[in-house]
Amino acid sequence: MKKTDFLRFLSAFELSNTKISKILDIMAEDFSFEKFVNEDELEKVLHEDYFTIVKKANEKFLTAYIEKLNALDIKIITRADEDFPEKLLHVDDPPYYIFYKGDLSLLNDKCVAIVGTRMPSPYGITVTERFAKELALAGGVIVSGLAYGVDSIAHRKALEENGKTVAVLAGGFNNIYPQENYSLFCEIATKGLVLTEHRPDVKSVKYLFPQRNRIVAGISDALLITEAGAKSGTTITKDFALDYGVPIYAVPGNITSTKSEGTNALIASMQGICAIDPQSIIDDLGLVKKKKVSQQLSIDEALIVDKLKDACSDIDEIQLKTKLNINKLNSLLTTLEIKGIIKRLPGGLYSLS
Amino acid sequence: MLSKIHSYGLFGIDGFKVDVEVDISNGLPHFELVGLGDTAIKESKERVRAAIKNSGYSYPIKKITVNLAPADVKKMGPFYDLAIAVGIMTADPNCDIKGFTAKSAREFVILGELSLTGEVRPIKGLLPILISAQKQGYKNFIIPSANSNEASFISNVICYPVSTLEEVVKFVSKQMEIEPVKHQKFVSETQDSKNTLDFKYVKGQQRAKRALEIAAAGGHNVLMIGPPGSGKSMLAKCFPSILPDMTFDEALEVTKIHSVAGELDNQKGIVCMRPFRTPHHTATAVSLTGGGLHARPGEISLAHNGVLYLDEMPEYPRNCLEILRQPLEDGKITVARNAITVTYPANFTLIASMNPCPCGNYGSKTHECKCSPSMIHKYLSKISGPILDRIDIHVEVDSVTFDDLRGEALEESSAGIKQRVDKARKIQLNRFNGLKNFSNAKMSVPATKKFCVLDKECENLLQSAFSKLKLTARAHDRILRVARTIADLEGKENILPEHIAEAIAYRSLDRKYL
């Protein structure tokens, strides 16, 4: 049996990387089931799991397992395969195998991880969308973790702009967390790439998220944090990025906002590069920005766009500034939104997109 | 001797004729009342006996049998006291009052409850009885004088108000004349604009006000979403002040229900203001739909032709909200109980309000939201899709800033808004002439197709809105109806792109909210 098939076999049992490496040492280049079954050393490594695994150590089980994955349209690639993504080998505690759906070659492009709080403020939403859009348009691959908030906004924006995006899951494919993002997951699986280290039935439990973050940081060429509070899961991703030497960009926020404490601290401690313009990241990564077609606006539309330049506002504020009739304003805002020039945020706020 | 008197009973909000038959024969003194009466009717035996005695007449000490025909319909309420008393007195062979016979009493439909003193007390539901009786060809009625205001709005009937049993006896035997109730003309009323509930006192909130204006004009349901203290309740309370005037037909329908429920103001006699019902969120499903032993009308029927305001909508129990589905669609509710199955009209405008999340600050510019995404999801999902589907307008209400509150900006008064609303309603009344439909919101699917014709430009706009803004399919007809109302407010014959665009702005919950 080939090494890659042997690793596939092991992937069915959720073993830690340490155990897998010990098993590989014991097997010493002979990856047959006979040897696996007869090797007594293995019992010391696998402990209580030993008998369950040995019982299943046969061709029949392996074929059934692979067939099951195929039925779910889940592909698996192992370190023994030639086209195993180079980037994954440089991750801390590199995985022996990866389950994925979609186009694995995306990892060869310039990847930018966009992460942040699960509950972004209107400001956080605006900047996440702006950066995700510009980076996606420039051909960057947006990497994130399919979580609530910044993660899903970044994924969605990339898809909206027909850009590429990669989602790294904490659990298996049959347990998408959060469930609300299932449709987003399906969309990324067909248009981008979703990957995880875990077999399909593994639940996304708490301790798996930091492990996921190590991959997010590892496969990216840059890490962008758009909005994060002082205590945030983002800190873990940031620490991994620091280890790997991946450049960290942080979007500065209002110093009175608790939601920007984390990003502001990053900038203050010089760990993060202050990101005020997507262009700087695009330049640093050596990407080329595509020219956008400018749209014709009516006088009133231009007036609204002008008033929204400084900050997002609610409709009463826009009305005060533009002195437009409320029914006219209502319809103008919708038209601008359809044209994709402005964006409606929760709470009835509008901002430039 | 036998006598037969005409009276009327109530089934739901319709009257039905009841003949009170009394037979007096020799035998042991005994009173038997048959004809499926409820407890109130069974007890009338004691009231009638005491009332006859205390009015100075003699009560026959014989075997008395009273039958309420038809015998197969359950009868409820003390409507028949007076008729039974007259029946017993006229059937008594020893009765020596000249001209007081069953035949002369049969010229009238006799209605009223008796007290032990012989006084005639008011009854609930006189108006629906009069309307039904008039349709069946009855013209002359003897009614409790306390109900005379209610009776004064029905034309083609002659109602003689009485306050005691003695008066009835004298009137029927032609010893006394009674002035019939004078016919009154219906004048619609609006919430008094002198009080504080006027839109001129609501600062800012331009979009919400505009949304309510559209809702009032087209009868659309509204859901207001906003943080606590943003003025949602205030806006809702001001809403009746811009509602269009009730037509007489509408007023009659409303009064029927209120009369049956015993909620009618006897001084006014008719409901001349559109009802504004605000059940608390501890309300039970039955109190909303109607029910109980007598299948009484519930809050949604009492809000017929008016407004049902549900404050803090997600706090209502799920079943209370789900039962609103059918009435919101059909404009009526069928209450089925053991004894009786009744269909009540329930054609109301729903105004609901809610916070965007449990803490109330989600999406706020000034306050930070403390809720987790799953908490918000859970909160929003308390209002099911089918209910949202039936609400045409979703509008976000922002918290008011200090500048808004202190600002000197003059806000438009309710009276000004009402003028536009009335104009738009008039256009709709002409449009739906003969369709038994008063508003754009209740347009059927074929009517929507017929009256909401879009030109090419509108079609394109709608199409791009659906793809760009990710609207759900259920929004389609809602947008058309709201756009129709916006066009009516401007007096435009056709729907223009700007009307569509504005209507789309009111579908915020159809989009991805988180």
mmCIF file with all atom_site columns, N, CA, C and O in Angstrom, chain B residues 448-492:
data_model
loop_
_atom_site.group_PDB
_atom_site.id
_atom_site.type_symbol
_atom_site.label_atom_id
_atom_site.label_alt_id
_atom_site.label_comp_id
_atom_site.label_asym_id
_atom_site.label_entity_id
_atom_site.label_seq_id
_atom_site.pdbx_PDB_ins_code
_atom_site.Cartn_x
_atom_site.Cartn_y
_atom_site.Cartn_z
_atom_site.occupancy
_atom_site.B_iso_or_equiv
_atom_site.pdbx_formal_charge
_atom_site.auth_seq_id
_atom_site.auth_comp_id
_atom_site.auth_asym_id
_atom_site.auth_atom_id
_atom_site.pdbx_PDB_model_num
ATOM 1   N N  . THR B 1 448 ? -53.955 42.923 -8.179  1.00 0.00 ? 448 THR B N  1
ATOM 2   C CA . THR B 1 448 ? -52.603 43.484 -8.214  1.00 0.00 ? 448 THR B CA 1
ATOM 3   C C  . THR B 1 448 ? -52.098 43.514 -9.650  1.00 0.00 ? 448 THR B C  1
ATOM 4   O O  . THR B 1 448 ? -51.500 44.489 -10.099 1.00 0.00 ? 448 THR B O  1
ATOM 5   N N  . LYS B 1 449 ? -52.372 42.435 -10.364 1.00 0.00 ? 449 LYS B N  1
ATOM 6   C CA . LYS B 1 449 ? -51.943 42.371 -11.771 1.00 0.00 ? 449 LYS B CA 1
ATOM 7   C C  . LYS B 1 449 ? -52.600 43.471 -12.587 1.00 0.00 ? 449 LYS B C  1
ATOM 8   O O  . LYS B 1 449 ? -52.001 44.070 -13.453 1.00 0.00 ? 449 LYS B O  1
ATOM 9   N N  . LYS B 1 450 ? -53.881 43.721 -12.247 1.00 0.00 ? 450 LYS B N  1
ATOM 10  C CA . LYS B 1 450 ? -54.654 44.656 -13.056 1.00 0.00 ? 450 LYS B CA 1
ATOM 11  C C  . LYS B 1 450 ? -54.270 46.108 -12.756 1.00 0.00 ? 450 LYS B C  1
ATOM 12  O O  . LYS B 1 450 ? -54.151 46.910 -13.668 1.00 0.00 ? 450 LYS B O  1
ATOM 13  N N  . PHE B 1 451 ? -54.096 46.418 -11.459 1.00 0.00 ? 451 PHE B N  1
ATOM 14  C CA . PHE B 1 451 ? -53.918 47.828 -11.086 1.00 0.00 ? 451 PHE B CA 1
ATOM 15  C C  . PHE B 1 451 ? -52.456 48.231 -10.918 1.00 0.00 ? 451 PHE B C  1
ATOM 16  O O  . PHE B 1 451 ? -52.155 49.399 -10.777 1.00 0.00 ? 451 PHE B O  1
ATOM 17  N N  . CYS B 1 452 ? -51.546 47.276 -10.860 1.00 0.00 ? 452 CYS B N  1
ATOM 18  C CA . CYS B 1 452 ? -50.135 47.627 -10.677 1.00 0.00 ? 452 CYS B CA 1
ATOM 19  C C  . CYS B 1 452 ? -49.366 47.275 -11.943 1.00 0.00 ? 452 CYS B C  1
ATOM 20  O O  . CYS B 1 452 ? -48.529 46.380 -11.946 1.00 0.00 ? 452 CYS B O  1
ATOM 21  N N  . VAL B 1 453 ? -49.688 47.981 -12.999 1.00 0.00 ? 453 VAL B N  1
ATOM 22  C CA . VAL B 1 453 ? -49.009 47.708 -14.273 1.00 0.00 ? 453 VAL B CA 1
ATOM 23  C C  . VAL B 1 453 ? -47.673 48.452 -14.279 1.00 0.00 ? 453 VAL B C  1
ATOM 24  O O  . VAL B 1 453 ? -47.609 49.625 -13.918 1.00 0.00 ? 453 VAL B O  1
ATOM 25  N N  . LEU B 1 454 ? -46.617 47.741 -14.645 1.00 0.00 ? 454 LEU B N  1
ATOM 26  C CA . LEU B 1 454 ? -45.294 48.361 -14.646 1.00 0.00 ? 454 LEU B CA 1
ATOM 27  C C  . LEU B 1 454 ? -44.820 48.563 -16.081 1.00 0.00 ? 454 LEU B C  1
ATOM 28  O O  . LEU B 1 454 ? -45.064 47.728 -16.946 1.00 0.00 ? 454 LEU B O  1
ATOM 29  N N  . ASP B 1 455 ? -44.146 49.685 -16.317 1.00 0.00 ? 455 ASP B N  1
ATOM 30  C CA . ASP B 1 455 ? -43.542 49.862 -17.638 1.00 0.00 ? 455 ASP B CA 1
ATOM 31  C C  . ASP B 1 455 ? -42.159 49.206 -17.640 1.00 0.00 ? 455 ASP B C  1
ATOM 32  O O  . ASP B 1 455 ? -41.712 48.657 -16.639 1.00 0.00 ? 455 ASP B O  1
ATOM 33  N N  . LYS B 1 456 ? -41.507 49.299 -18.767 1.00 0.00 ? 456 LYS B N  1
ATOM 34  C CA . LYS B 1 456 ? -40.218 48.600 -18.941 1.00 0.00 ? 456 LYS B CA 1
ATOM 35  C C  . LYS B 1 456 ? -39.200 49.051 -17.886 1.00 0.00 ? 456 LYS B C  1
ATOM 36  O O  . LYS B 1 456 ? -38.492 48.241 -17.285 1.00 0.00 ? 456 LYS B O  1
ATOM 37  N N  . GLU B 1 457 ? -39.165 50.355 -17.653 1.00 0.00 ? 457 GLU B N  1
ATOM 38  C CA . GLU B 1 457 ? -38.159 50.918 -16.738 1.00 0.00 ? 457 GLU B CA 1
ATOM 39  C C  . GLU B 1 457 ? -38.354 50.373 -15.314 1.00 0.00 ? 457 GLU B C  1
ATOM 40  O O  . GLU B 1 457 ? -37.398 49.993 -14.639 1.00 0.00 ? 457 GLU B O  1
ATOM 41  N N  . CYS B 1 458 ? -39.635 50.319 -14.900 1.00 0.00 ? 458 CYS B N  1
ATOM 42  C CA . CYS B 1 458 ? -39.939 49.799 -13.566 1.00 0.00 ? 458 CYS B CA 1
ATOM 43  C C  . CYS B 1 458 ? -39.543 48.337 -13.467 1.00 0.00 ? 458 CYS B C  1
ATOM 44  O O  . CYS B 1 458 ? -38.976 47.898 -12.461 1.00 0.00 ? 458 CYS B O  1
ATOM 45  N N  . GLU B 1 459 ? -39.858 47.583 -14.518 1.00 0.00 ? 459 GLU B N  1
ATOM 46  C CA . GLU B 1 459 ? -39.528 46.155 -14.540 1.00 0.00 ? 459 GLU B CA 1
ATOM 47  C C  . GLU B 1 459 ? -38.032 45.958 -14.318 1.00 0.00 ? 459 GLU B C  1
ATOM 48  O O  . GLU B 1 459 ? -37.605 45.145 -13.510 1.00 0.00 ? 459 GLU B O  1
ATOM 49  N N  . ASN B 1 460 ? -37.246 46.746 -15.068 1.00 0.00 ? 460 ASN B N  1
ATOM 50  C CA . ASN B 1 460 ? -35.796 46.627 -14.970 1.00 0.00 ? 460 ASN B CA 1
ATOM 51  C C  . ASN B 1 460 ? -35.313 46.922 -13.557 1.00 0.00 ? 460 ASN B C  1
ATOM 52  O O  . ASN B 1 460 ? -34.466 46.219 -13.009 1.00 0.00 ? 460 ASN B O  1
ATOM 53  N N  . LEU B 1 461 ? -35.880 47.995 -12.998 1.00 0.00 ? 461 LEU B N  1
ATOM 54  C CA . LEU B 1 461 ? -35.477 48.396 -11.651 1.00 0.00 ? 461 LEU B CA 1
ATOM 55  C C  . LEU B 1 461 ? -35.770 47.279 -10.655 1.00 0.00 ? 461 LEU B C  1
ATOM 56  O O  . LEU B 1 461 ? -34.932 46.897 -9.843  1.00 0.00 ? 461 LEU B O  1
ATOM 57  N N  . LEU B 1 462 ? -36.978 46.732 -10.773 1.00 0.00 ? 462 LEU B N  1
ATOM 58  C CA . LEU B 1 462 ? -37.395 45.682 -9.838  1.00 0.00 ? 462 LEU B CA 1
ATOM 59  C C  . LEU B 1 462 ? -36.496 44.457 -9.978  1.00 0.00 ? 462 LEU B C  1
ATOM 60  O O  . LEU B 1 462 ? -36.072 43.860 -8.993  1.00 0.00 ? 462 LEU B O  1
ATOM 61  N N  . GLN B 1 463 ? -36.179 44.157 -11.228 1.00 0.00 ? 463 GLN B N  1
ATOM 62  C CA . GLN B 1 463 ? -35.349 42.985 -11.474 1.00 0.00 ? 463 GLN B CA 1
ATOM 63  C C  . GLN B 1 463 ? -33.960 43.165 -10.876 1.00 0.00 ? 463 GLN B C  1
ATOM 64  O O  . GLN B 1 463 ? -33.449 42.285 -10.173 1.00 0.00 ? 463 GLN B O  1
ATOM 65  N N  . SER B 1 464 ? -33.364 44.342 -11.114 1.00 0.00 ? 464 SER B N  1
ATOM 66  C CA . SER B 1 464 ? -32.016 44.538 -10.582 1.00 0.00 ? 464 SER B CA 1
ATOM 67  C C  . SER B 1 464 ? -32.050 44.607 -9.057  1.00 0.00 ? 464 SER B C  1
ATOM 68  O O  . SER B 1 464 ? -31.107 44.186 -8.394  1.00 0.00 ? 464 SER B O  1
ATOM 69  N N  . ALA B 1 465 ? -33.156 45.115 -8.504  1.00 0.00 ? 465 ALA B N  1
ATOM 70  C CA . ALA B 1 465 ? -33.264 45.160 -7.042  1.00 0.00 ? 465 ALA B CA 1
ATOM 71  C C  . ALA B 1 465 ? -33.264 43.749 -6.478  1.00 0.00 ? 465 ALA B C  1
ATOM 72  O O  . ALA B 1 465 ? -32.621 43.458 -5.473  1.00 0.00 ? 465 ALA B O  1
ATOM 73  N N  . PHE B 1 466 ? -33.985 42.856 -7.158  1.00 0.00 ? 466 PHE B N  1
ATOM 74  C CA . PHE B 1 466 ? -34.069 41.483 -6.646  1.00 0.00 ? 466 PHE B CA 1
ATOM 75  C C  . PHE B 1 466 ? -32.710 40.803 -6.668  1.00 0.00 ? 466 PHE B C  1
ATOM 76  O O  . PHE B 1 466 ? -32.337 40.125 -5.729  1.00 0.00 ? 466 PHE B O  1
ATOM 77  N N  . SER B 1 467 ? -31.957 41.022 -7.760  1.00 0.00 ? 467 SER B N  1
ATOM 78  C CA . SER B 1 467 ? -30.673 40.326 -7.832  1.00 0.00 ? 467 SER B CA 1
ATOM 79  C C  . SER B 1 467 ? -29.628 40.989 -6.949  1.00 0.00 ? 467 SER B C  1
ATOM 80  O O  . SER B 1 467 ? -28.856 40.323 -6.282  1.00 0.00 ? 467 SER B O  1
ATOM 81  N N  . LYS B 1 468 ? -29.642 42.329 -6.896  1.00 0.00 ? 468 LYS B N  1
ATOM 82  C CA . LYS B 1 468 ? -28.597 43.043 -6.150  1.00 0.00 ? 468 LYS B CA 1
ATOM 83  C C  . LYS B 1 468 ? -28.847 43.011 -4.658  1.00 0.00 ? 468 LYS B C  1
ATOM 84  O O  . LYS B 1 468 ? -27.929 42.838 -3.865  1.00 0.00 ? 468 LYS B O  1
ATOM 85  N N  . LEU B 1 469 ? -30.074 43.241 -4.260  1.00 0.00 ? 469 LEU B N  1
ATOM 86  C CA . LEU B 1 469 ? -30.351 43.390 -2.833  1.00 0.00 ? 469 LEU B CA 1
ATOM 87  C C  . LEU B 1 469 ? -30.792 42.087 -2.201  1.00 0.00 ? 469 LEU B C  1
ATOM 88  O O  . LEU B 1 469 ? -31.132 42.041 -1.035  1.00 0.00 ? 469 LEU B O  1
ATOM 89  N N  . LYS B 1 470 ? -30.820 41.027 -2.981  1.00 0.00 ? 470 LYS B N  1
ATOM 90  C CA . LYS B 1 470 ? -31.159 39.701 -2.472  1.00 0.00 ? 470 LYS B CA 1
ATOM 91  C C  . LYS B 1 470 ? -32.518 39.704 -1.779  1.00 0.00 ? 470 LYS B C  1
ATOM 92  O O  . LYS B 1 470 ? -32.670 39.245 -0.663  1.00 0.00 ? 470 LYS B O  1
ATOM 93  N N  . LEU B 1 471 ? -33.506 40.252 -2.442  1.00 0.00 ? 471 LEU B N  1
ATOM 94  C CA . LEU B 1 471 ? -34.858 40.225 -1.885  1.00 0.00 ? 471 LEU B CA 1
ATOM 95  C C  . LEU B 1 471 ? -35.440 38.839 -2.105  1.00 0.00 ? 471 LEU B C  1
ATOM 96  O O  . LEU B 1 471 ? -35.077 38.144 -3.045  1.00 0.00 ? 471 LEU B O  1
ATOM 97  N N  . THR B 1 472 ? -36.346 38.455 -1.230  1.00 0.00 ? 472 THR B N  1
ATOM 98  C CA . THR B 1 472 ? -36.969 37.150 -1.409  1.00 0.00 ? 472 THR B CA 1
ATOM 99  C C  . THR B 1 472 ? -38.207 37.298 -2.274  1.00 0.00 ? 472 THR B C  1
ATOM 100 O O  . THR B 1 472 ? -38.742 38.388 -2.431  1.00 0.00 ? 472 THR B O  1
ATOM 101 N N  . ALA B 1 473 ? -38.659 36.188 -2.815  1.00 0.00 ? 473 ALA B N  1
ATOM 102 C CA . ALA B 1 473 ? -39.772 36.221 -3.756  1.00 0.00 ? 473 ALA B CA 1
ATOM 103 C C  . ALA B 1 473 ? -41.028 36.792 -3.121  1.00 0.00 ? 473 ALA B C  1
ATOM 104 O O  . ALA B 1 473 ? -41.833 37.442 -3.768  1.00 0.00 ? 473 ALA B O  1
ATOM 105 N N  . ARG B 1 474 ? -41.156 36.554 -1.807  1.00 0.00 ? 474 ARG B N  1
ATOM 106 C CA . ARG B 1 474 ? -42.385 36.997 -1.159  1.00 0.00 ? 474 ARG B CA 1
ATOM 107 C C  . ARG B 1 474 ? -42.521 38.521 -1.182  1.00 0.00 ? 474 ARG B C  1
ATOM 108 O O  . ARG B 1 474 ? -43.595 39.056 -1.004  1.00 0.00 ? 474 ARG B O  1
ATOM 109 N N  . ALA B 1 475 ? -41.401 39.195 -1.405  1.00 0.00 ? 475 ALA B N  1
ATOM 110 C CA . ALA B 1 475 ? -41.448 40.656 -1.377  1.00 0.00 ? 475 ALA B CA 1
ATOM 111 C C  . ALA B 1 475 ? -42.138 41.234 -2.608  1.00 0.00 ? 475 ALA B C  1
ATOM 112 O O  . ALA B 1 475 ? -42.629 42.352 -2.575  1.00 0.00 ? 475 ALA B O  1
ATOM 113 N N  . HIS B 1 476 ? -42.189 40.452 -3.673  1.00 0.00 ? 476 HIS B N  1
ATOM 114 C CA . HIS B 1 476 ? -42.594 40.997 -4.973  1.00 0.00 ? 476 HIS B CA 1
ATOM 115 C C  . HIS B 1 476 ? -43.940 41.719 -4.953  1.00 0.00 ? 476 HIS B C  1
ATOM 116 O O  . HIS B 1 476 ? -44.032 42.912 -5.231  1.00 0.00 ? 476 HIS B O  1
ATOM 117 N N  . ASP B 1 477 ? -45.006 40.990 -4.584  1.00 0.00 ? 477 ASP B N  1
ATOM 118 C CA . ASP B 1 477 ? -46.334 41.601 -4.608  1.00 0.00 ? 477 ASP B CA 1
ATOM 119 C C  . ASP B 1 477 ? -46.468 42.723 -3.584  1.00 0.00 ? 477 ASP B C  1
ATOM 120 O O  . ASP B 1 477 ? -47.180 43.695 -3.802  1.00 0.00 ? 477 ASP B O  1
ATOM 121 N N  . ARG B 1 478 ? -45.768 42.538 -2.448  1.00 0.00 ? 478 ARG B N  1
ATOM 122 C CA . ARG B 1 478 ? -45.819 43.577 -1.405  1.00 0.00 ? 478 ARG B CA 1
ATOM 123 C C  . ARG B 1 478 ? -45.290 44.895 -1.970  1.00 0.00 ? 478 ARG B C  1
ATOM 124 O O  . ARG B 1 478 ? -45.857 45.950 -1.748  1.00 0.00 ? 478 ARG B O  1
ATOM 125 N N  . ILE B 1 479 ? -44.170 44.793 -2.664  1.00 0.00 ? 479 ILE B N  1
ATOM 126 C CA . ILE B 1 479 ? -43.557 45.998 -3.221  1.00 0.00 ? 479 ILE B CA 1
ATOM 127 C C  . ILE B 1 479 ? -44.525 46.664 -4.202  1.00 0.00 ? 479 ILE B C  1
ATOM 128 O O  . ILE B 1 479 ? -44.727 47.874 -4.175  1.00 0.00 ? 479 ILE B O  1
ATOM 129 N N  . LEU B 1 480 ? -45.174 45.848 -5.029  1.00 0.00 ? 480 LEU B N  1
ATOM 130 C CA . LEU B 1 480 ? -46.113 46.415 -6.002  1.00 0.00 ? 480 LEU B CA 1
ATOM 131 C C  . LEU B 1 480 ? -47.246 47.156 -5.310  1.00 0.00 ? 480 LEU B C  1
ATOM 132 O O  . LEU B 1 480 ? -47.611 48.262 -5.693  1.00 0.00 ? 480 LEU B O  1
ATOM 133 N N  . ARG B 1 481 ? -47.796 46.541 -4.258  1.00 0.00 ? 481 ARG B N  1
ATOM 134 C CA . ARG B 1 481 ? -48.941 47.180 -3.585  1.00 0.00 ? 481 ARG B CA 1
ATOM 135 C C  . ARG B 1 481 ? -48.525 48.468 -2.907  1.00 0.00 ? 481 ARG B C  1
ATOM 136 O O  . ARG B 1 481 ? -49.244 49.469 -2.952  1.00 0.00 ? 481 ARG B O  1
ATOM 137 N N  . VAL B 1 482 ? -47.363 48.437 -2.241  1.00 0.00 ? 482 VAL B N  1
ATOM 138 C CA . VAL B 1 482 ? -46.902 49.657 -1.573  1.00 0.00 ? 482 VAL B CA 1
ATOM 139 C C  . VAL B 1 482 ? -46.613 50.732 -2.622  1.00 0.00 ? 482 VAL B C  1
ATOM 140 O O  . VAL B 1 482 ? -46.967 51.900 -2.440  1.00 0.00 ? 482 VAL B O  1
ATOM 141 N N  . ALA B 1 483 ? -46.017 50.332 -3.742  1.00 0.00 ? 483 ALA B N  1
ATOM 142 C CA . ALA B 1 483 ? -45.717 51.300 -4.802  1.00 0.00 ? 483 ALA B CA 1
ATOM 143 C C  . ALA B 1 483 ? -47.014 51.917 -5.328  1.00 0.00 ? 483 ALA B C  1
ATOM 144 O O  . ALA B 1 483 ? -47.082 53.112 -5.623  1.00 0.00 ? 483 ALA B O  1
ATOM 145 N N  . ARG B 1 484 ? -48.064 51.077 -5.409  1.00 0.00 ? 484 ARG B N  1
ATOM 146 C CA . ARG B 1 484 ? -49.372 51.581 -5.855  1.00 0.00 ? 484 ARG B CA 1
ATOM 147 C C  . ARG B 1 484 ? -49.859 52.685 -4.908  1.00 0.00 ? 484 ARG B C  1
ATOM 148 O O  . ARG B 1 484 ? -50.332 53.732 -5.330  1.00 0.00 ? 484 ARG B O  1
ATOM 149 N N  . THR B 1 485 ? -49.723 52.451 -3.611  1.00 0.00 ? 485 THR B N  1
ATOM 150 C CA . THR B 1 485 ? -50.166 53.448 -2.636  1.00 0.00 ? 485 THR B CA 1
ATOM 151 C C  . THR B 1 485 ? -49.338 54.719 -2.747  1.00 0.00 ? 485 THR B C  1
ATOM 152 O O  . THR B 1 485 ? -49.872 55.826 -2.658  1.00 0.00 ? 485 THR B O  1
ATOM 153 N N  . ILE B 1 486 ? -48.015 54.562 -2.936  1.00 0.00 ? 486 ILE B N  1
ATOM 154 C CA . ILE B 1 486 ? -47.162 55.751 -3.051  1.00 0.00 ? 486 ILE B CA 1
ATOM 155 C C  . ILE B 1 486 ? -47.593 56.560 -4.275  1.00 0.00 ? 486 ILE B C  1
ATOM 156 O O  . ILE B 1 486 ? -47.687 57.790 -4.220  1.00 0.00 ? 486 ILE B O  1
ATOM 157 N N  . ALA B 1 487 ? -47.901 55.865 -5.355  1.00 0.00 ? 487 ALA B N  1
ATOM 158 C CA . ALA B 1 487 ? -48.369 56.559 -6.556  1.00 0.00 ? 487 ALA B CA 1
ATOM 159 C C  . ALA B 1 487 ? -49.697 57.262 -6.279  1.00 0.00 ? 487 ALA B C  1
ATOM 160 O O  . ALA B 1 487 ? -49.910 58.397 -6.714  1.00 0.00 ? 487 ALA B O  1
ATOM 161 N N  . ASP B 1 488 ? -50.577 56.595 -5.518  1.00 0.00 ? 488 ASP B N  1
ATOM 162 C CA . ASP B 1 488 ? -51.870 57.217 -5.183  1.00 0.00 ? 488 ASP B CA 1
ATOM 163 C C  . ASP B 1 488 ? -51.679 58.477 -4.346  1.00 0.00 ? 488 ASP B C  1
ATOM 164 O O  . ASP B 1 488 ? -52.396 59.458 -4.503  1.00 0.00 ? 488 ASP B O  1
ATOM 165 N N  . LEU B 1 489 ? -50.703 58.423 -3.419  1.00 0.00 ? 489 LEU B N  1
ATOM 166 C CA . LEU B 1 489 ? -50.440 59.586 -2.565  1.00 0.00 ? 489 LEU B CA 1
ATOM 167 C C  . LEU B 1 489 ? -50.023 60.782 -3.414  1.00 0.00 ? 489 LEU B C  1
ATOM 168 O O  . LEU B 1 489 ? -50.298 61.931 -3.076  1.00 0.00 ? 489 LEU B O  1
ATOM 169 N N  . GLU B 1 490 ? -49.358 60.492 -4.513  1.00 0.00 ? 490 GLU B N  1
ATOM 170 C CA . GLU B 1 490 ? -48.944 61.585 -5.389  1.00 0.00 ? 490 GLU B CA 1
ATOM 171 C C  . GLU B 1 490 ? -49.985 61.862 -6.463  1.00 0.00 ? 490 GLU B C  1
ATOM 172 O O  . GLU B 1 490 ? -49.777 62.726 -7.317  1.00 0.00 ? 490 GLU B O  1
ATOM 173 N N  . GLY B 1 491 ? -51.057 61.104 -6.441  1.00 0.00 ? 491 GLY B N  1
ATOM 174 C CA . GLY B 1 491 ? -52.111 61.313 -7.421  1.00 0.00 ? 491 GLY B CA 1
ATOM 175 C C  . GLY B 1 491 ? -51.725 60.877 -8.822  1.00 0.00 ? 491 GLY B C  1
ATOM 176 O O  . GLY B 1 491 ? -52.274 61.363 -9.805  1.00 0.00 ? 491 GLY B O  1
ATOM 177 N N  . LYS B 1 492 ? -50.759 59.966 -8.920  1.00 0.00 ? 492 LYS B N  1
ATOM 178 C CA . LYS B 1 492 ? -50.297 59.510 -10.230 1.00 0.00 ? 492 LYS B CA 1
ATOM 179 C C  . LYS B 1 492 ? -51.098 58.298 -10.692 1.00 0.00 ? 492 LYS B C  1
ATOM 180 O O  . LYS B 1 492 ? -51.393 57.400 -9.901  1.00 0.00 ? 492 LYS B O  1
#
